[in-house]
XYZ file of C-alpha atoms in Angstrom:
679
model
C 9.564 8.219 55.391
C 6.791 7.706 53.450
C 5.738 11.077 53.976
C 8.433 12.578 52.939
C 8.460 12.217 49.334
C 5.003 14.079 48.941
C 6.228 16.511 51.598
C 9.362 17.779 49.346
C 7.507 17.838 46.320
C 4.653 20.193 47.986
C 7.661 22.625 49.349
C 9.238 22.706 46.587
C 5.976 24.100 44.281
C 4.834 26.617 47.634
C 8.435 28.026 47.412
C 7.984 28.833 44.176
C 11.227 26.109 43.083
C 11.273 25.285 39.841
C 9.059 22.526 39.402
C 11.061 20.174 37.189
C 12.756 17.344 39.952
C 14.946 14.926 39.487
C 13.731 11.529 41.160
C 16.490 9.971 43.086
C 15.367 6.517 43.920
C 17.777 5.522 46.684
C 18.031 2.309 48.417
C 16.786 3.318 51.704
C 13.571 1.848 52.668
C 11.175 2.743 55.537
C 9.683 0.037 57.843
C 7.560 -1.456 55.612
C 10.452 -2.093 52.585
C 8.921 0.270 50.337
C 11.664 2.400 48.754
C 12.064 6.042 49.691
C 11.771 8.784 46.539
C 13.985 11.808 47.189
C 13.948 14.893 44.665
C 16.201 17.242 43.948
C 15.529 20.432 41.970
C 16.874 20.430 38.252
C 15.480 23.744 36.350
C 16.210 22.526 32.742
C 17.512 19.723 30.507
C 21.294 19.601 29.922
C 23.185 19.903 26.880
C 25.708 17.442 27.650
C 26.767 15.763 24.087
C 26.357 11.969 25.528
C 23.126 12.479 27.201
C 19.900 11.414 25.769
C 16.461 13.078 26.813
C 13.238 11.385 26.425
C 9.630 13.144 27.154
C 6.745 11.188 28.359
C 3.370 12.256 29.751
C 1.455 9.390 31.958
C -0.489 9.371 35.133
C -0.230 5.564 34.799
C 1.660 4.038 36.666
C 1.443 -0.052 34.967
C 2.256 2.208 31.888
C 5.645 4.331 32.947
C 7.143 1.206 34.933
C 6.644 -1.169 31.896
C 7.773 1.607 29.433
C 10.855 2.916 31.007
C 12.444 -0.492 32.542
C 12.223 -1.492 28.978
C 14.016 1.821 28.112
C 16.593 1.270 30.913
C 16.990 -2.572 30.046
C 18.054 -1.705 26.674
C 20.008 1.127 27.312
C 23.607 0.296 26.704
C 24.525 3.425 29.062
C 21.530 4.065 31.073
C 23.122 6.465 33.448
C 23.384 9.112 30.933
C 19.508 8.717 29.719
C 17.140 11.289 31.323
C 13.710 10.913 31.171
C 10.933 13.618 31.588
C 7.465 12.748 33.249
C 4.449 15.273 32.665
C 2.118 14.129 35.045
C -1.429 14.875 36.548
C -0.942 12.223 38.884
C 2.565 12.319 41.042
C 1.563 9.608 43.146
C 1.893 7.465 40.079
C 5.319 8.641 39.246
C 6.606 7.870 42.915
C 5.144 4.218 42.524
C 6.722 3.859 39.368
C 9.887 5.229 40.567
C 10.124 2.548 43.536
C 10.241 0.090 40.481
C 12.985 1.793 38.634
C 15.586 2.454 40.953
C 18.203 -0.170 40.344
C 17.788 0.951 36.629
C 20.322 3.731 36.647
C 18.171 6.027 34.454
C 17.347 9.837 35.396
C 13.889 10.366 35.978
C 12.640 14.117 36.232
C 9.173 14.993 37.425
C 6.678 17.873 35.482
C 3.686 18.830 37.454
C 1.259 18.962 35.041
C -0.257 22.595 36.189
C 2.811 23.576 37.214
C 3.893 22.836 33.087
C 0.872 25.097 31.740
C 1.894 27.787 33.618
C 5.000 28.093 32.343
C 3.662 27.985 29.041
C 1.458 30.821 29.716
C 4.650 32.593 30.828
C 6.259 31.768 27.490
C 3.273 32.922 25.246
C 1.383 30.213 25.141
C -2.257 29.118 25.908
C -2.674 25.583 25.505
C -5.974 24.673 23.988
C -7.757 23.068 27.108
C -7.715 26.842 28.692
C -9.411 28.119 25.576
C -13.462 29.325 25.960
C -13.884 26.466 22.916
C -12.962 23.869 24.794
C -15.575 21.160 25.045
C -17.975 22.769 23.155
C -18.651 19.414 20.692
C -19.410 17.402 23.344
C -21.297 17.474 27.037
C -21.461 15.647 30.287
C -18.994 13.168 31.591
C -19.058 11.020 28.615
C -18.277 13.558 25.696
C -21.533 12.772 24.586
C -21.901 15.144 20.674
C -23.632 18.024 20.636
C -26.190 17.337 17.955
C -26.192 21.228 17.654
C -22.415 21.237 17.315
C -23.176 19.779 13.589
C -23.665 21.256 10.556
C -22.547 20.813 6.937
C -18.511 20.830 7.516
C -18.863 18.310 10.071
C -17.320 14.423 10.182
C -19.689 12.221 12.035
C -17.902 9.668 13.898
C -18.533 5.906 13.787
C -19.651 4.390 17.401
C -16.420 2.721 17.565
C -14.809 6.555 17.556
C -15.300 8.174 20.909
C -13.068 8.128 23.619
C -12.380 11.111 26.026
C -8.511 10.417 25.557
C -8.527 12.498 22.625
C -9.004 15.285 24.387
C -7.397 15.276 27.728
C -4.790 17.731 28.651
C -1.764 15.447 27.892
C -3.211 14.508 24.786
C -2.580 17.763 23.268
C 0.539 18.940 25.757
C 2.583 17.293 23.028
C 2.249 19.542 20.447
C 3.881 22.639 23.030
C 6.944 20.461 23.974
C 9.188 22.632 22.443
C 8.102 25.721 24.132
C 8.721 24.166 27.709
C 11.215 25.903 29.572
C 12.988 22.190 30.982
C 13.712 21.632 26.874
C 14.668 25.543 26.029
C 18.691 24.527 25.025
C 17.506 20.955 23.210
C 17.778 20.534 19.847
C 15.833 17.332 19.957
C 13.834 15.055 21.924
C 12.511 11.242 21.978
C 8.750 11.077 22.591
C 7.158 8.336 24.515
C 3.339 7.145 24.706
C 3.767 5.145 28.489
C 1.919 1.631 26.458
C 5.520 0.718 24.898
C 8.107 -2.187 25.450
C 11.536 -0.575 23.523
C 13.967 -3.436 22.606
C 16.568 -1.520 21.893
C 18.618 0.941 22.883
C 17.289 4.568 22.485
C 20.477 6.307 21.250
C 20.137 5.323 18.073
C 16.547 6.967 18.043
C 18.399 10.258 19.185
C 21.379 9.746 16.345
C 18.917 9.419 13.637
C 17.908 13.505 13.951
C 21.409 13.623 11.532
C 19.711 11.826 8.733
C 16.339 13.967 9.147
C 15.420 15.163 5.241
C 15.084 19.310 4.914
C 12.118 19.963 6.441
C 10.915 17.056 8.718
C 10.206 17.619 12.065
C 9.389 14.002 13.256
C 9.976 10.685 12.619
C 7.528 8.228 13.854
C 6.236 4.441 12.564
C 4.368 4.327 9.009
C 3.400 0.591 9.609
C 0.123 0.088 10.166
C -2.641 -2.985 10.412
C -6.191 -2.604 8.550
C -8.920 -4.382 8.785
C -10.175 -7.096 6.588
C -13.959 -7.499 6.213
C -13.700 -10.883 3.687
C -11.222 -12.202 6.427
C -12.918 -10.640 9.869
C -9.438 -9.968 10.476
C -6.978 -7.430 11.127
C -4.573 -8.034 8.705
C -0.623 -6.168 8.207
C -1.266 -3.827 5.211
C 2.357 -1.558 6.122
C 2.492 1.883 4.845
C -0.750 3.364 3.580
C -1.600 7.483 3.313
C -3.901 10.162 5.028
C -6.618 9.315 1.772
C -6.834 5.641 3.414
C -5.947 6.316 6.918
C -9.724 5.559 9.300
C -8.135 8.494 11.425
C -9.408 10.520 9.049
C -12.991 10.294 7.092
C -12.017 9.804 3.546
C -10.973 6.194 5.377
C -9.840 4.845 2.187
C -13.018 5.240 0.022
C -13.795 7.584 -3.243
C -15.317 10.895 -1.734
C -19.009 9.949 -3.049
C -19.146 7.719 -0.661
C -18.370 9.407 2.396
C -21.552 11.923 2.599
C -24.174 11.338 4.913
C -27.707 10.675 3.737
C -31.104 8.986 5.114
C -30.251 6.039 7.533
C -26.474 7.209 6.985
C -25.698 9.033 9.674
C -22.001 7.656 11.122
C -19.098 7.062 9.781
C -19.672 9.695 7.577
C -19.522 13.921 6.526
C -21.378 16.377 5.525
C -22.153 18.294 1.913
C -19.924 20.886 2.686
C -16.944 18.755 4.569
C -14.605 18.258 1.863
C -15.057 21.782 -0.263
C -14.412 23.487 3.371
C -11.724 21.311 4.321
C -9.555 22.131 1.199
C -9.990 25.653 1.330
C -8.801 25.871 4.795
C -5.723 23.934 3.905
C -5.353 26.417 1.407
C -5.506 29.472 3.602
C -2.892 27.164 6.608
C -0.676 26.050 3.949
C -0.320 27.796 0.771
C -0.608 24.497 -1.046
C -3.468 21.751 -2.168
C -4.442 18.926 0.205
C -3.206 15.832 -1.569
C -4.247 12.926 1.193
C -2.591 10.720 -1.396
C 0.806 11.737 -0.922
C 0.741 12.178 1.977
C 2.024 9.196 4.680
C 0.153 7.841 7.793
C 1.892 7.540 10.381
C 1.711 7.366 13.784
C 2.832 8.984 17.389
C 3.959 6.371 20.092
C 8.030 6.473 19.869
C 9.156 9.601 17.990
C 11.629 11.947 17.665
C 11.041 15.724 17.395
C 13.653 17.563 16.032
C 12.922 20.657 18.050
C 14.609 23.224 16.527
C 13.000 22.705 13.114
C 9.730 22.554 15.068
C 10.207 26.177 16.717
C 11.885 27.644 13.472
C 8.712 26.500 11.530
C 6.282 27.377 13.815
C 4.724 24.075 14.362
C 2.674 24.440 17.036
C 1.381 28.009 15.776
C -0.131 26.232 12.708
C -1.344 23.052 15.565
C -3.493 25.782 17.032
C -4.689 27.667 13.432
C -5.906 23.982 12.792
C -7.894 23.464 16.048
C -9.280 27.613 15.506
C -10.459 26.231 12.281
C -12.088 23.254 14.066
C -13.740 24.748 16.321
C -15.159 27.754 13.846
C -15.942 25.191 11.636
C -17.152 22.111 13.886
C -15.286 20.107 12.181
C -14.116 17.261 14.105
C -16.269 16.529 17.388
C -13.498 16.505 20.470
C -13.702 12.770 21.273
C -12.533 11.150 17.906
C -10.091 10.381 16.821
C -10.330 12.719 13.934
C -9.606 15.483 16.475
C -7.199 13.503 18.484
C -4.895 12.551 15.815
C -6.308 13.861 12.601
C -5.772 17.733 13.510
C -2.300 16.488 13.878
C -2.240 15.091 10.559
C -3.089 18.446 9.149
C -0.552 20.482 11.382
C 2.420 17.926 10.556
C 1.511 17.756 7.066
C 5.191 17.246 4.686
C 6.804 17.408 7.634
C 6.888 13.748 8.995
C 9.241 11.015 7.881
C 9.378 7.404 8.675
C 11.668 5.787 10.852
C 12.831 2.939 8.276
C 13.905 5.896 6.354
C 16.041 7.842 8.690
C 17.623 4.903 10.766
C 20.528 2.388 10.502
C 20.043 -0.442 11.300
C 16.507 0.499 10.812
C 14.052 1.302 13.589
C 10.762 -0.766 13.433
C 7.577 -0.282 15.380
C 5.360 -3.077 15.515
C 2.069 -0.823 16.022
C -1.480 -2.187 17.156
C -0.773 -4.201 20.168
C -3.795 -3.125 21.816
C -6.558 -3.917 19.212
C -5.200 -6.927 17.381
C -4.451 -10.282 18.797
C -1.731 -12.976 18.180
C -3.922 -15.274 16.589
C -5.012 -12.917 13.701
C -0.654 -12.365 13.305
C -1.231 -16.405 13.007
C -3.807 -16.024 10.957
C -2.043 -13.767 8.159
C 1.333 -14.977 8.494
C 3.026 -13.496 11.232
C 4.961 -15.543 13.830
C 7.218 -14.709 17.163
C 9.490 -13.107 15.036
C 7.103 -10.430 14.262
C 7.313 -9.223 17.974
C 11.129 -10.186 18.480
C 12.179 -8.414 15.883
C 10.736 -5.131 16.908
C 12.764 -1.873 18.009
C 9.701 -1.223 19.783
C 6.225 -2.823 20.314
C 3.783 -0.130 21.055
C 0.327 -1.538 22.596
C -2.162 0.853 21.794
C -5.496 0.145 21.838
C -7.758 -0.535 24.505
C -5.815 -4.116 25.711
C -2.458 -3.060 27.268
C -0.708 -5.959 28.258
C -1.128 -5.101 32.009
C -4.913 -5.418 31.685
C -6.460 -9.197 32.875
C -7.938 -9.166 29.424
C -4.484 -8.850 27.274
C -3.848 -11.162 24.875
C -1.547 -14.114 26.550
C 1.071 -14.069 24.310
C 1.932 -10.229 23.053
C 1.946 -9.382 26.724
C 4.442 -12.127 27.420
C 7.493 -8.943 26.739
C 5.105 -6.623 29.411
C 5.973 -9.422 32.125
C 9.230 -10.311 31.676
C 10.670 -6.550 31.385
C 9.222 -6.446 34.657
C 11.514 -9.713 35.672
C 13.829 -7.641 34.243
C 14.647 -9.674 31.441
C 15.773 -8.078 28.221
C 14.696 -8.961 24.354
C 17.678 -11.354 24.161
C 16.157 -13.043 27.231
C 12.398 -13.516 26.528
C 12.840 -13.818 23.119
C 13.316 -17.390 23.089
C 10.088 -17.976 26.156
C 7.784 -16.318 23.392
C 8.695 -18.347 20.437
C 8.450 -21.635 22.791
C 4.901 -20.505 23.856
C 4.401 -19.746 20.223
C 5.365 -23.249 19.016
C 4.261 -25.372 22.132
C 0.902 -23.430 22.649
C -0.260 -21.981 26.096
C -0.644 -24.209 28.609
C -3.761 -23.145 30.605
C -4.964 -24.344 34.090
C -8.707 -24.233 33.641
C -10.699 -25.477 37.171
C -13.473 -26.759 34.752
C -15.578 -27.291 31.374
C -18.662 -27.335 31.128
C -21.183 -27.918 27.661
C -24.710 -26.524 27.253
C -27.323 -28.538 25.591
C -30.366 -28.387 24.448
C -33.105 -30.494 23.125
C -35.645 -27.882 22.004
C -36.310 -23.925 20.953
C -32.518 -22.127 20.402
C -33.705 -19.344 22.168
C -33.664 -20.199 25.384
C -29.960 -21.285 24.782
C -28.641 -18.086 23.241
C -30.403 -16.041 25.970
C -28.297 -18.098 28.352
C -25.257 -17.986 26.375
C -25.310 -13.929 25.896
C -25.758 -14.042 29.565
C -22.974 -16.414 30.187
C -20.427 -14.702 28.017
C -20.368 -11.529 30.131
C -18.609 -13.614 32.855
C -14.754 -12.932 32.403
C -13.615 -16.437 33.503
C -16.152 -18.319 30.897
C -14.758 -19.203 27.622
C -18.317 -18.948 26.089
C -19.729 -17.017 22.892
C -23.192 -16.533 21.932
C -24.554 -15.582 18.504
C -24.340 -11.831 18.656
C -20.368 -11.786 20.080
C -18.510 -9.457 18.971
C -15.217 -10.954 19.737
C -13.078 -11.529 16.305
C -10.997 -14.457 17.652
C -13.744 -15.826 19.993
C -14.995 -19.469 19.723
C -17.962 -19.080 18.108
C -21.326 -20.155 19.466
C -22.663 -22.845 16.678
C -19.007 -24.382 16.321
C -20.288 -27.787 16.071
C -23.486 -27.125 13.486
C -23.660 -29.126 10.344
C -21.814 -27.291 7.366
C -24.143 -25.244 5.046
C -23.017 -22.543 2.285
C -22.847 -19.888 4.284
C -19.385 -21.184 4.923
C -19.006 -20.510 1.019
C -20.035 -16.993 0.989
C -17.120 -16.126 3.274
C -14.428 -18.660 2.884
C -11.536 -16.920 4.342
C -13.212 -15.519 7.435
C -11.115 -16.204 10.395
C -13.827 -18.309 12.696
C -14.191 -20.468 10.057
C -11.866 -22.953 10.971
C -12.961 -23.096 14.336
C -16.367 -25.129 13.137
C -15.745 -28.625 13.269
C -18.245 -29.234 10.277
C -16.061 -26.699 8.438
C -12.500 -28.293 8.686
C -13.848 -32.339 8.404
C -15.737 -31.028 5.263
C -12.903 -29.819 3.438
C -9.897 -31.799 5.732
C -10.123 -34.839 3.337
C -8.920 -33.106 0.422
C -6.354 -31.257 2.040
C -4.651 -34.910 3.108
C -4.905 -35.808 0.012
C -2.692 -33.239 -1.519
C -0.428 -32.839 1.841
C 2.729 -33.183 -0.424
C 2.105 -30.537 -2.419
C -0.044 -28.084 -0.941
C 1.613 -28.569 3.108
C 5.131 -29.985 2.232
C 6.249 -27.949 -1.098
C 4.294 -25.508 -0.303
C 2.885 -25.328 -3.761
C -0.635 -24.038 -3.232
C -1.399 -22.534 -6.608
C -4.019 -25.149 -7.385
C -5.270 -25.160 -3.900
C -9.732 -24.990 -2.873
C -10.021 -21.337 -2.953
C -12.078 -21.740 0.211
C -9.798 -22.957 2.307
C -6.766 -21.562 0.924
C -5.893 -18.501 4.109
C -7.210 -21.671 6.611
C -4.372 -24.390 4.521
C -1.644 -23.702 7.837
C -3.572 -24.835 10.345
C -5.405 -27.408 8.357
C -2.006 -28.952 6.881
C -0.799 -28.867 10.824
C -3.902 -30.795 11.610
C -3.306 -33.606 9.292
C 0.090 -33.371 10.093
C -0.714 -34.252 13.349
C -3.195 -37.268 12.633
C -2.762 -38.356 9.340
C -2.194 -42.039 8.557
C -0.401 -43.195 5.141
C 2.362 -41.645 3.119
C 2.758 -38.040 2.819
C 1.345 -38.009 -0.719
C -1.756 -39.502 -0.050
C -2.597 -38.893 3.866
C -6.244 -39.974 5.311
C -8.521 -38.776 8.462
C -10.622 -40.099 10.271
C -13.286 -38.000 10.797
C -14.379 -39.067 14.425
C -10.956 -39.348 15.757
C -10.923 -35.392 14.713
C -13.676 -34.829 16.564
C -12.474 -36.116 19.606
C -8.694 -34.361 18.805
C -11.112 -30.976 18.219
C -13.509 -31.487 20.927
C -10.923 -32.376 23.716
C -8.876 -29.210 22.676
C -11.982 -27.025 23.258
C -12.446 -28.056 26.484
C -8.556 -27.957 27.689
C -8.308 -24.607 26.393
C -5.556 -25.467 23.769
C -4.475 -22.470 21.788
C -2.985 -24.912 19.469
C -6.813 -25.870 17.736
C -7.279 -22.940 16.053
C -7.249 -19.094 15.095
C -9.859 -18.758 17.703
C -9.241 -17.855 21.340
C -10.398 -18.025 24.812
C -10.120 -15.216 26.797
C -7.128 -14.208 29.207
C -9.147 -14.614 32.046
C -10.756 -18.077 31.244
C -11.060 -20.552 34.172
C -13.539 -22.734 32.333
C -13.768 -23.554 28.764
C -17.068 -24.088 27.789
C -19.152 -24.813 24.075
C -22.894 -25.601 22.977
C -24.380 -28.112 21.445
C -28.391 -28.880 19.948
C -28.895 -32.468 20.320
C -29.929 -32.375 16.418
C -25.890 -32.281 15.956
C -25.894 -35.952 17.404
C -26.644 -38.629 15.292
C -28.056 -41.775 17.126
C -29.459 -43.176 13.738
C -26.539 -44.540 11.235
C -28.559 -43.557 8.014
C -29.031 -39.791 9.785
C -27.753 -36.615 8.532
C -23.927 -37.441 7.340
C -22.696 -34.239 8.680
C -24.286 -35.025 12.167
C -21.800 -36.483 15.180
C -22.352 -40.030 15.938
C -23.514 -40.521 18.609
C -20.870 -43.458 19.988
C -18.201 -40.809 19.010
C -19.610 -38.163 20.579
C -20.551 -39.891 23.868
C -16.817 -41.247 24.137
C -15.248 -37.767 23.591
C -17.407 -36.623 26.483
C -16.400 -39.415 28.424
C -12.807 -39.204 28.053
C -13.069 -35.138 28.776
C -15.941 -35.241 31.255
C -17.403 -31.373 31.086
C -19.740 -31.064 33.310
C -23.186 -30.889 31.412
C -25.861 -27.709 31.295
C -29.400 -29.622 29.873
C -31.849 -26.922 28.175
C -34.149 -29.597 28.578
C -38.134 -28.919 26.383
C -40.124 -31.998 27.267
C -40.711 -33.163 30.597
C -39.918 -37.489 30.099
C -36.286 -38.489 29.901
C -34.876 -38.434 26.640
C -32.777 -40.574 25.022
C -30.095 -37.962 25.096
C -30.551 -37.682 28.662
C -30.259 -41.093 29.290
C -26.878 -41.665 27.845
C -25.327 -38.277 29.676
C -26.563 -40.100 33.273
C -24.946 -43.489 31.893
C -21.849 -41.791 31.839
C -21.705 -40.512 35.036
C -21.306 -37.305 33.848
C -22.404 -33.899 36.608
C -25.336 -32.793 34.751
C -27.922 -30.041 35.376
C -31.147 -30.029 34.206
C -32.970 -27.203 33.743
C -36.509 -26.311 32.277
C -35.896 -24.150 29.056
C -39.166 -22.578 30.160
C -38.509 -21.629 33.410
C -34.890 -20.837 32.301
C -36.695 -18.035 29.747
C -38.944 -16.604 32.618
C -36.183 -16.113 34.818
C -32.687 -16.044 32.969
C -31.064 -14.129 36.245
C -31.926 -17.223 38.612
C -31.015 -19.530 35.882
C -27.029 -17.959 34.930
C -26.981 -17.824 38.709
C -27.851 -21.400 39.350
C -25.696 -22.639 36.092
C -22.322 -20.273 37.313
C -22.796 -21.876 40.439
C -22.713 -25.239 38.723
C -19.739 -24.384 36.687
C -17.607 -23.269 39.397
C -17.179 -19.754 39.071
C -18.534 -16.782 40.872
C -21.040 -14.476 39.543
C -21.067 -11.198 37.616
């Protein structure tokens, strides 16, 4: 029976039957207990008054299951919800269907190749069939052709490179109104496959009646923006085309967007803006004013198909595509091509959900590239997730992936378990309040008494192992613990005082914590921070929490024992406690680690006041008992080494010179000692 679904699908295609098929998920199973999917032919979408039609383009089982199960769980009448899945991998639909058999929603599968044939019959030739398609890039990785670049071209940043932007399914959305299945529909809800829908989709369906004249789409208009000063993403809310990083201006004045000399990425050719303005006026008959256009995103949108057809929006989109290929404006693997051209085509035709829905539909965008730690750091709480209509995990970190944020993934995981928002919201709240509890197998500390070079090289190799929570100085992870978290305080902190990772350095916290303790009542209890130190303003929530837990004395004048604070800091770090600071360990962590140089530990009471007293450091080691990797510079036993041995800790001593000369072997030895598998 496992072959029945595939056989019926193939039979329908070979017989020339309509290629839309309803997936009827029966309770019947084969001998292995796997649900069997049966296909029933359904030619076009019904226009029944109470029916709601959704469209999703996907070949990812994990995405389909999470998105569609959340739709079903929150629909008051799931049996009236029809989901049309256009796919280039029918097996993914089969697998997803087996997880959705008890939801009551109606699934209809459309093979992508057949959808393309249907469009051609209806007079449309999708852009991926054009001769110009893929002319800006070459090779399996889509490397941009340098000969394609001219003075009209926008050169993307290195991070702006993804084959997804030129994928057929990404551009099929611009032909939705002309698919035969939807010829009788006046609207359709279009979904990405990385959503968790937490409200009834009928609310979105009914919002068409509130569209202003000329609007063809409602979508999300709230965004997160990266702030260099904080080294973190910050919720910005609404923005406009001129500030959007989807387009090359990116919030800069036009003079600062041009390429010159060393500036060869994230910039435009000398004729870019002149050409773009000319082409815009040719297509739209008016001047291009990016500051007047609200930035938006796909993900969870409602299309007015009647208005789309009337305004010939697909034709406008194709005009922009032809101009792009003729003038060499945006390379095909850039977000400028994948979404920026849509911004041009949909100019003056997009409404924001909050403006056309009552109660307002709100979309939490960006959950695939921001972390919950960043949310908290910038003032958000769990309610940001649980008050949302839809969660959108756009970005490279999807909630089903091993490296997904451990809090942001909870709604996805609980949806797969069959829980609704009302049921999993308390779970999210509890985890945020109490902190994530990790079951780590071990902890370790890399110690060196000599050159930093060997230690840094070792850290670079160890951080490649997803099982280890350890960073090198070259790490680009925004929320990982810094490599030098135990380094003494320096004026460098004052150059970037509000940087997220500052609060992950013990010296930064201990340097400022007493001031917070002395002003605890005013700053932390009353919330009056008007006279707070500018260097700690962004870090006060975390420091107030530390003072509340560990301060001694009255609220108006608490005191903090710096050495007790170190013991707390070190213990939380070695156990992977997420409540320590904004920094976190990867979701895949099985062993938490840190690095320290012996210079940071003082055996002399008259030594550096910022150094950690040896007795405090050693007592913390004895309490937590991490495994010690000692990169030794000399041959004689050092005082530090003798103290480690006296504690009876597991210590692996590696010659710093030998380790540097044979790093691969050194890394293998260290990973084996820690108790994790190699790369």
